[in-house]
Coordinates of C-alpha atoms and ligand atoms in Angstrom, one line a residue:
M1 CA 0.1 0.0 0.0
V2 CA 1.2 3.5 -0.8
K3 CA 2.1 5.6 2.3
G4 CA -0.5 8.0 3.1
T5 CA -3.3 6.4 1.3
S6 CA -6.5 7.2 3.1
S7 CA -9.0 4.5 4.2
K8 CA -11.4 5.9 1.8
E9 CA -8.9 5.4 -1.1
V10 CA -8.1 1.8 0.3
K11 CA -11.8 0.9 0.1
K12 CA -11.9 2.3 -3.5
I13 CA -8.8 0.1 -4.4
N14 CA -10.4 -2.8 -2.9
R15 CA -13.8 -2.4 -4.6
N16 CA -11.9 -2.0 -7.9
R17 CA -9.9 -5.3 -7.4
V18 CA -13.1 -7.2 -6.5
F19 CA -14.8 -5.9 -9.7
R20 CA -11.8 -6.5 -11.9
Y21 CA -11.5 -10.1 -10.5
L22 CA -15.3 -10.8 -11.0
N23 CA -14.9 -9.2 -14.5
T24 CA -12.3 -11.8 -15.5
V25 CA -14.0 -14.9 -14.1
A26 CA -17.6 -15.8 -15.3
E27 CA -18.7 -16.1 -11.7
A28 CA -17.4 -16.5 -8.1
S29 CA -18.5 -16.9 -4.6
M30 CA -17.7 -14.6 -1.8
P31 CA -15.2 -17.2 -0.2
E32 CA -13.6 -17.6 -3.6
I33 CA -13.3 -13.8 -3.9
A34 CA -11.9 -13.5 -0.5
A35 CA -9.3 -16.3 -1.1
A36 CA -8.2 -15.1 -4.6
L37 CA -7.7 -11.5 -3.5
R38 CA -6.6 -12.3 0.1
M39 CA -9.4 -10.1 1.6
S40 CA -11.4 -10.8 4.7
G41 CA -14.9 -12.2 4.3
P42 CA -16.6 -9.1 5.9
T43 CA -14.7 -6.9 3.6
V44 CA -15.7 -8.9 0.6
L45 CA -19.4 -9.1 1.7
T46 CA -19.4 -5.3 2.0
I47 CA -17.9 -4.6 -1.3
V48 CA -20.2 -7.2 -3.1
G49 CA -23.1 -5.6 -1.5
E50 CA -22.0 -2.1 -2.7
L51 CA -21.4 -3.4 -6.3
C52 CA -24.8 -5.1 -6.4
A53 CA -26.4 -1.8 -5.2
A54 CA -24.5 0.1 -7.9
G55 CA -26.0 -2.2 -10.5
V56 CA -22.9 -3.5 -11.9
V57 CA -22.7 -7.0 -10.1
E58 CA -25.6 -9.5 -9.6
E59 CA -26.2 -12.9 -8.1
V60 CA -26.0 -15.3 -10.9
G61 CA -27.0 -18.6 -9.1
E62 CA -25.5 -21.0 -6.7
L63 CA -22.2 -22.8 -7.0
A64 CA -22.4 -26.7 -6.4
S65 CA -22.2 -27.6 -2.8
T66 CA -19.3 -29.3 -1.3
G67 CA -21.4 -30.1 1.8
G68 CA -23.3 -27.6 3.9
R69 CA -25.1 -24.5 2.5
K70 CA -24.6 -23.8 -1.2
A71 CA -22.6 -20.5 -1.8
K72 CA -24.1 -17.9 -3.9
A73 CA -22.3 -17.0 -7.0
Y74 CA -21.9 -13.4 -8.3
G75 CA -20.9 -12.1 -11.6
V76 CA -20.6 -8.7 -13.5
I77 CA -23.6 -7.4 -15.3
K78 CA -21.4 -6.9 -18.6
D79 CA -23.9 -4.5 -20.2
A80 CA -24.6 -2.5 -17.2
F81 CA -22.8 0.4 -19.0
L82 CA -22.2 0.7 -22.7
F83 CA -19.3 2.4 -24.6
L84 CA -18.9 3.2 -28.3
G85 CA -15.8 3.5 -30.3
I86 CA -15.5 5.2 -33.6
D87 CA -12.5 4.8 -36.0
I88 CA -12.3 7.7 -38.4
T89 CA -10.1 7.1 -41.5
R90 CA -9.7 9.1 -44.8
N91 CA -12.5 7.1 -46.4
H92 CA -14.5 5.3 -43.8
I93 CA -16.3 5.5 -40.4
G94 CA -16.1 2.4 -38.2
I95 CA -18.3 2.2 -35.1
V96 CA -18.2 -0.5 -32.4
S97 CA -20.1 -1.0 -29.2
T98 CA -18.6 -2.7 -26.2
D99 CA -19.2 -3.1 -22.5
F100 CA -17.4 -4.3 -19.5
S101 CA -16.5 -7.5 -21.6
E102 CA -14.1 -5.1 -23.4
D103 CA -15.0 -7.2 -26.5
V104 CA -16.6 -6.1 -29.9
V105 CA -20.4 -6.5 -29.2
A106 CA -21.5 -4.9 -32.6
Y107 CA -19.8 -3.2 -35.4
R108 CA -20.4 -1.5 -38.6
R109 CA -18.1 0.2 -41.1
Q110 CA -19.4 2.6 -43.8
R111 CA -17.7 4.5 -46.6
R112 CA -17.7 8.1 -45.7
R113 CA -15.0 10.2 -46.9
F114 CA -13.4 12.4 -44.3
A115 CA -13.5 16.3 -44.8
N116 CA -12.7 18.9 -42.1
T117 CA -16.1 20.5 -42.5
E118 CA -19.3 21.1 -40.8
A119 CA -21.2 18.7 -43.2
Y120 CA -18.9 15.8 -42.2
R121 CA -19.4 16.5 -38.5
Q122 CA -23.1 16.3 -39.2
V123 CA -22.6 12.9 -41.0
L124 CA -20.5 11.6 -38.1
G125 CA -23.3 12.5 -35.7
E126 CA -25.9 11.0 -38.0
E127 CA -23.7 7.7 -38.5
L128 CA -23.7 7.4 -34.8
K129 CA -27.4 7.9 -34.3
S130 CA -28.3 5.4 -37.0
F131 CA -25.7 2.8 -35.4
I132 CA -27.4 3.3 -32.0
A133 CA -30.9 2.9 -33.6
D134 CA -30.1 0.0 -35.9
Y135 CA -28.5 -2.1 -32.9
Q136 CA -31.2 -1.1 -30.4
I137 CA -28.5 0.3 -28.1
D138 CA -30.0 1.7 -24.9
E139 CA -28.8 5.3 -24.8
S140 CA -29.2 5.7 -21.0
K141 CA -26.4 3.0 -20.6
I142 CA -23.9 4.8 -22.8
R143 CA -21.0 6.4 -20.7
G144 CA -19.1 7.9 -23.7
I145 CA -17.6 7.7 -27.1
G146 CA -13.9 7.0 -27.9
V147 CA -12.8 8.3 -31.3
A148 CA -9.7 7.0 -33.0
I149 CA -7.8 9.2 -35.5
P150 CA -4.9 8.5 -37.8
G151 CA -3.2 11.6 -36.4
I152 CA -1.3 13.1 -33.5
V153 CA -3.6 13.4 -30.6
D154 CA -2.8 15.3 -27.3
A155 CA -5.1 13.2 -24.9
N156 CA -4.5 15.5 -22.0
R157 CA -6.1 18.3 -24.0
N158 CA -8.5 16.1 -26.0
V159 CA -7.3 17.7 -29.3
I160 CA -6.1 16.5 -32.7
K161 CA -2.7 18.3 -33.1
K162 CA -2.4 17.4 -36.8
S163 CA -2.9 14.7 -39.4
H164 CA -1.4 14.3 -42.6
T165 CA -3.9 11.5 -43.6
L166 CA -6.9 13.6 -42.9
Q167 CA -5.3 16.8 -43.9
I168 CA -5.8 18.5 -40.5
T169 CA -3.0 21.1 -40.3
E170 CA -4.5 23.2 -37.3
E171 CA -5.6 21.9 -34.0
L172 CA -9.1 20.2 -33.9
T173 CA -10.7 19.8 -30.6
A174 CA -13.0 16.8 -29.8
D175 CA -15.8 19.5 -29.0
D176 CA -15.6 20.6 -32.6
L177 CA -15.2 17.4 -34.3
C178 CA -17.9 15.7 -32.2
K179 CA -20.2 18.6 -31.9
Y180 CA -23.3 16.6 -33.3
I181 CA -22.7 13.7 -30.9
D182 CA -24.6 14.1 -27.6
F183 CA -22.3 11.9 -25.4
P184 CA -18.8 12.8 -23.9
C185 CA -16.1 12.1 -26.5
I186 CA -12.5 11.3 -26.0
L187 CA -10.0 11.3 -28.8
A188 CA -7.1 8.7 -29.4
N189 CA -4.4 8.1 -32.0
D190 CA -5.5 5.0 -33.9
A191 CA -2.4 2.9 -33.2
N192 CA -2.5 3.8 -29.5
A193 CA -6.0 2.7 -29.4
G194 CA -5.1 -0.6 -31.3
A195 CA -2.5 -1.3 -28.7
I196 CA -4.9 -0.5 -25.8
A197 CA -7.4 -3.1 -27.4
E198 CA -4.6 -5.7 -27.5
C199 CA -4.1 -5.4 -23.9
A200 CA -7.7 -5.1 -22.8
G201 CA -8.6 -7.8 -20.2
S202 CA -5.2 -9.2 -20.1
N203 CA -3.5 -9.8 -16.9
R204 CA -0.1 -10.1 -18.3
N205 CA 2.6 -7.7 -17.3
E206 CA 4.6 -7.1 -20.4
S207 CA 6.2 -4.5 -22.6
L208 CA 5.4 -4.5 -26.2
I209 CA 5.4 -2.6 -29.5
Y210 CA 2.2 -2.6 -31.5
L211 CA 2.9 -2.1 -35.2
S212 CA -0.3 -0.9 -36.9
L213 CA -0.3 -1.9 -40.5
S214 CA -3.5 -0.2 -41.8
N215 CA -3.9 2.2 -44.6
T216 CA -1.2 4.2 -42.9
V217 CA 1.5 2.6 -40.8
G218 CA 1.5 3.8 -37.1
G219 CA 2.7 2.2 -33.8
A220 CA 2.6 2.3 -30.1
I221 CA 5.1 1.5 -27.2
L222 CA 3.6 0.1 -24.1
L223 CA 5.6 -0.5 -21.2
E224 CA 5.0 -3.0 -18.4
T225 CA 1.4 -3.1 -19.0
G226 CA 0.4 -4.7 -15.7
A227 CA 2.2 -2.3 -13.5
N228 CA 0.6 0.7 -12.0
N229 CA -2.1 0.5 -14.6
Q230 CA -4.7 2.9 -13.5
G231 CA -6.9 2.5 -16.5
G232 CA -8.5 5.2 -18.5
L233 CA -6.1 8.1 -19.2
G234 CA -4.0 6.1 -16.9
Y235 CA -3.1 3.8 -19.7
Y236 CA -1.0 6.5 -21.0
R237 CA 1.3 6.1 -18.1
N238 CA 2.2 2.9 -19.6
M239 CA 2.5 4.2 -23.0
Y240 CA 5.6 6.0 -24.2
V241 CA 4.2 8.9 -26.3
G242 CA 7.3 11.0 -26.4
D243 CA 7.5 14.7 -25.4
N244 CA 5.0 15.8 -28.1
W245 CA 2.6 12.8 -28.3
E246 CA 4.4 11.8 -31.5
G247 CA 6.3 8.8 -30.3
G248 CA 5.8 5.4 -31.9
E249 CA 5.5 6.9 -35.4
F250 CA 7.3 3.9 -37.0
G251 CA 5.6 4.6 -40.5
H252 CA 7.9 7.5 -41.0
V253 CA 11.2 5.7 -40.1
V254 CA 13.3 5.5 -43.2
I255 CA 14.0 1.9 -44.1
R256 CA 15.0 2.7 -47.9
P257 CA 17.0 5.9 -48.3
E258 CA 15.8 7.6 -51.5
G259 CA 13.1 5.2 -51.9
R260 CA 9.4 5.6 -52.4
T261 CA 7.9 8.8 -51.6
C262 CA 5.7 8.8 -48.6
Y263 CA 2.5 10.8 -47.9
C264 CA 4.5 12.8 -45.4
G265 CA 6.7 14.1 -48.2
K266 CA 9.9 12.2 -47.2
E267 CA 11.5 9.4 -49.4
G268 CA 11.9 5.8 -48.2
C269 CA 9.6 5.8 -45.1
L270 CA 8.2 2.4 -44.1
D271 CA 4.6 3.7 -44.8
P272 CA 4.8 3.3 -48.5
Y273 CA 6.3 -0.3 -48.2
C274 CA 4.1 -1.6 -45.4
S275 CA 0.8 0.2 -45.4
A276 CA -2.1 -2.0 -46.3
L277 CA -2.5 0.0 -49.4
V278 CA 0.4 -1.7 -50.9
L279 CA -1.5 -5.0 -51.0
A280 CA -5.0 -3.6 -51.3
S281 CA -4.2 -1.5 -54.4
M282 CA -3.8 -4.6 -56.3
E283 CA -7.4 -5.5 -55.6
D284 CA -9.1 -2.1 -56.0
G285 CA -8.7 -1.3 -52.3
K286 CA -10.2 -4.5 -50.9
L287 CA -7.3 -6.1 -48.9
E288 CA -9.5 -9.1 -48.1
E289 CA -9.3 -10.0 -51.7
F290 CA -5.6 -10.0 -51.9
F291 CA -5.1 -13.1 -49.8
P292 CA -7.2 -15.6 -51.7
K293 CA -5.4 -14.7 -54.9
L294 CA -2.1 -15.3 -53.0
E295 CA -3.3 -18.6 -51.8
A296 CA -4.5 -19.3 -55.3
G297 CA -0.8 -19.3 -56.3
S298 CA -1.0 -15.9 -58.3
K299 CA 2.8 -15.2 -59.1
K300 CA 2.2 -11.4 -59.2
H301 CA 0.6 -11.5 -55.7
Q302 CA 3.4 -13.7 -54.3
Q303 CA 6.1 -11.3 -55.5
V304 CA 4.3 -8.3 -54.0
W305 CA 3.8 -10.3 -50.7
Q306 CA 7.4 -11.4 -50.5
E307 CA 8.6 -7.8 -51.1
Y308 CA 6.1 -6.5 -48.4
L309 CA 7.5 -9.1 -45.9
D310 CA 11.1 -8.1 -46.7
N311 CA 10.4 -4.6 -46.0
L312 CA 8.3 -5.6 -42.7
A313 CA 11.3 -7.7 -41.7
Y314 CA 13.5 -4.6 -41.9
A315 CA 11.0 -2.9 -39.6
V316 CA 10.6 -5.6 -37.0
D317 CA 14.5 -6.0 -36.9
M318 CA 14.8 -2.4 -36.1
L319 CA 12.1 -2.4 -33.4
V320 CA 13.5 -5.7 -31.9
M321 CA 17.1 -4.2 -31.8
S322 CA 15.7 -0.8 -30.4
M323 CA 13.4 -2.2 -27.7
D324 CA 14.1 -5.8 -27.1
C325 CA 10.4 -6.6 -26.4
D326 CA 7.4 -8.5 -27.9
I327 CA 6.1 -7.1 -31.0
V328 CA 2.4 -7.3 -32.2
L329 CA 1.6 -7.0 -35.9
G330 CA -1.7 -5.2 -36.0
G331 CA -3.9 -3.1 -38.1
Y332 CA -5.5 -4.4 -41.3
V333 CA -2.7 -6.5 -42.4
G334 CA -1.9 -7.9 -39.0
S335 CA -5.4 -9.3 -38.9
F336 CA -4.6 -11.4 -42.0
M337 CA -1.0 -12.5 -40.9
E338 CA -1.7 -15.4 -38.7
P339 CA -1.2 -18.1 -41.3
Y340 CA 2.0 -16.5 -42.6
L341 CA 3.3 -15.8 -39.0
E342 CA 5.6 -18.8 -38.5
D343 CA 7.3 -18.5 -41.7
F344 CA 7.7 -14.9 -41.2
K345 CA 9.1 -15.2 -37.8
A346 CA 11.8 -17.7 -39.2
Y347 CA 12.7 -15.2 -41.8
V348 CA 13.0 -12.4 -39.4
E349 CA 15.1 -14.5 -37.0
Q350 CA 17.7 -14.9 -39.5
R351 CA 18.3 -11.1 -39.4
I352 CA 18.2 -10.6 -35.7
I353 CA 21.5 -10.9 -34.1
F354 CA 20.4 -11.9 -30.7
K355 CA 18.5 -15.0 -30.0
K356 CA 14.8 -14.2 -29.1
K357 CA 12.2 -16.3 -27.2
R358 CA 10.0 -18.2 -29.5
D359 CA 6.9 -16.1 -29.4
F360 CA 8.4 -12.6 -29.5
L361 CA 6.3 -11.8 -32.5
R362 CA 2.7 -12.3 -32.7
T363 CA -0.4 -11.0 -34.6
C364 CA -3.1 -8.8 -33.0
K365 CA -6.0 -10.4 -31.0
Y366 CA -8.8 -8.3 -32.5
K367 CA -9.2 -8.8 -36.2
V368 CA -11.9 -6.4 -36.7
E369 CA -12.2 -2.6 -35.6
A370 CA -9.4 -2.8 -33.1
A371 CA -8.7 0.9 -33.2
A372 CA -12.5 1.7 -32.6
L373 CA -12.5 -0.8 -29.9
G374 CA -9.5 0.5 -28.2
A375 CA -10.7 4.1 -28.2
A376 CA -13.9 2.8 -26.3
V377 CA -11.8 0.6 -23.9
F378 CA -10.0 3.9 -22.7
L379 CA -13.6 4.8 -21.3
V380 CA -14.4 1.3 -20.1
E381 CA -11.2 1.4 -17.9
E382 CA -12.2 4.9 -16.8
A383 CA -15.5 3.8 -15.8
I384 CA -14.1 0.9 -13.8
L385 CA -11.9 3.3 -12.0
K386 CA -14.9 5.1 -10.8
I387 CA -16.9 2.1 -9.7
Ligands
ZN1 ZN1 6.7 9.3 -44.0

């Protein structure tokens, strides 16, 4: 316990621990909670009573008796509160809903071209309204909206500082962008949000780099995810964001001097070699149609894929040598990489001069709408902290 922690704070920390424990197991009795968290029976009794009164935990039945009275089982009411996440890209709006499960409950992606205009802000508001209506989401349960952006976000001030992709050159606040949304909104960089989705619900304490291979290449650096994790904005305490919220922008690290021109204006950045567009552009922008052709043995697709992996290997080698931690291949391409992972790992290992543990490289956990989900997970964690 931190010196000087008041008894009120201790109670809050304990309430949080009980809630988080119940949120990770399907159900548990009070003696089980007490044993797992090393708390006294009366403390657990009080806390479970408080959580039930708050409407976030309920009795879910009785556990099988081992003799004597059957113990009542308790579980989290997963949909007691709801959280929505939006992923804004140059050409699409993706929306997900989630709850205390921190999993995608519903999602939808629509083609809507971004413009930094009043008309687009109205479209954004209408898209959200129609999503809520179509999925019959109870508005009274919504606690907030997380908005993921391919750009630099200052999370403390809740503003987009700039975005090359969306051609935002002057600061844009969440209040302005979301003026037609009737819920509190927070902004997040899309790769940072994807990284948070990756760690959601995990008890692992690890440092990792999340490499987001979407229509732009981004990244996030997470340090010791299990330690001091305060949730919500607290997640940023475990994220290295740099001095200007610009850390982890691996897409603009030069891997081929004087190479392809990047949308940022530089030559040879990782982005024009490893963005999902490199593959999707062969299929009229439809990435999902690239892989069946690759599997069918198309020579052209195989050549582009091999070249893509060569360049990705440069990036992974650079990241491993810089950070010596696990690397998650995320974003659109990461969602399709699972079948190719073992071969790619063997290929990368030939380059890396230090021996790494077998699973230092993995693909992302969420295959759809990870950025939108992650933006919402910031709010889930914040809500858990307030319980
Ligand atoms: Zn660049």
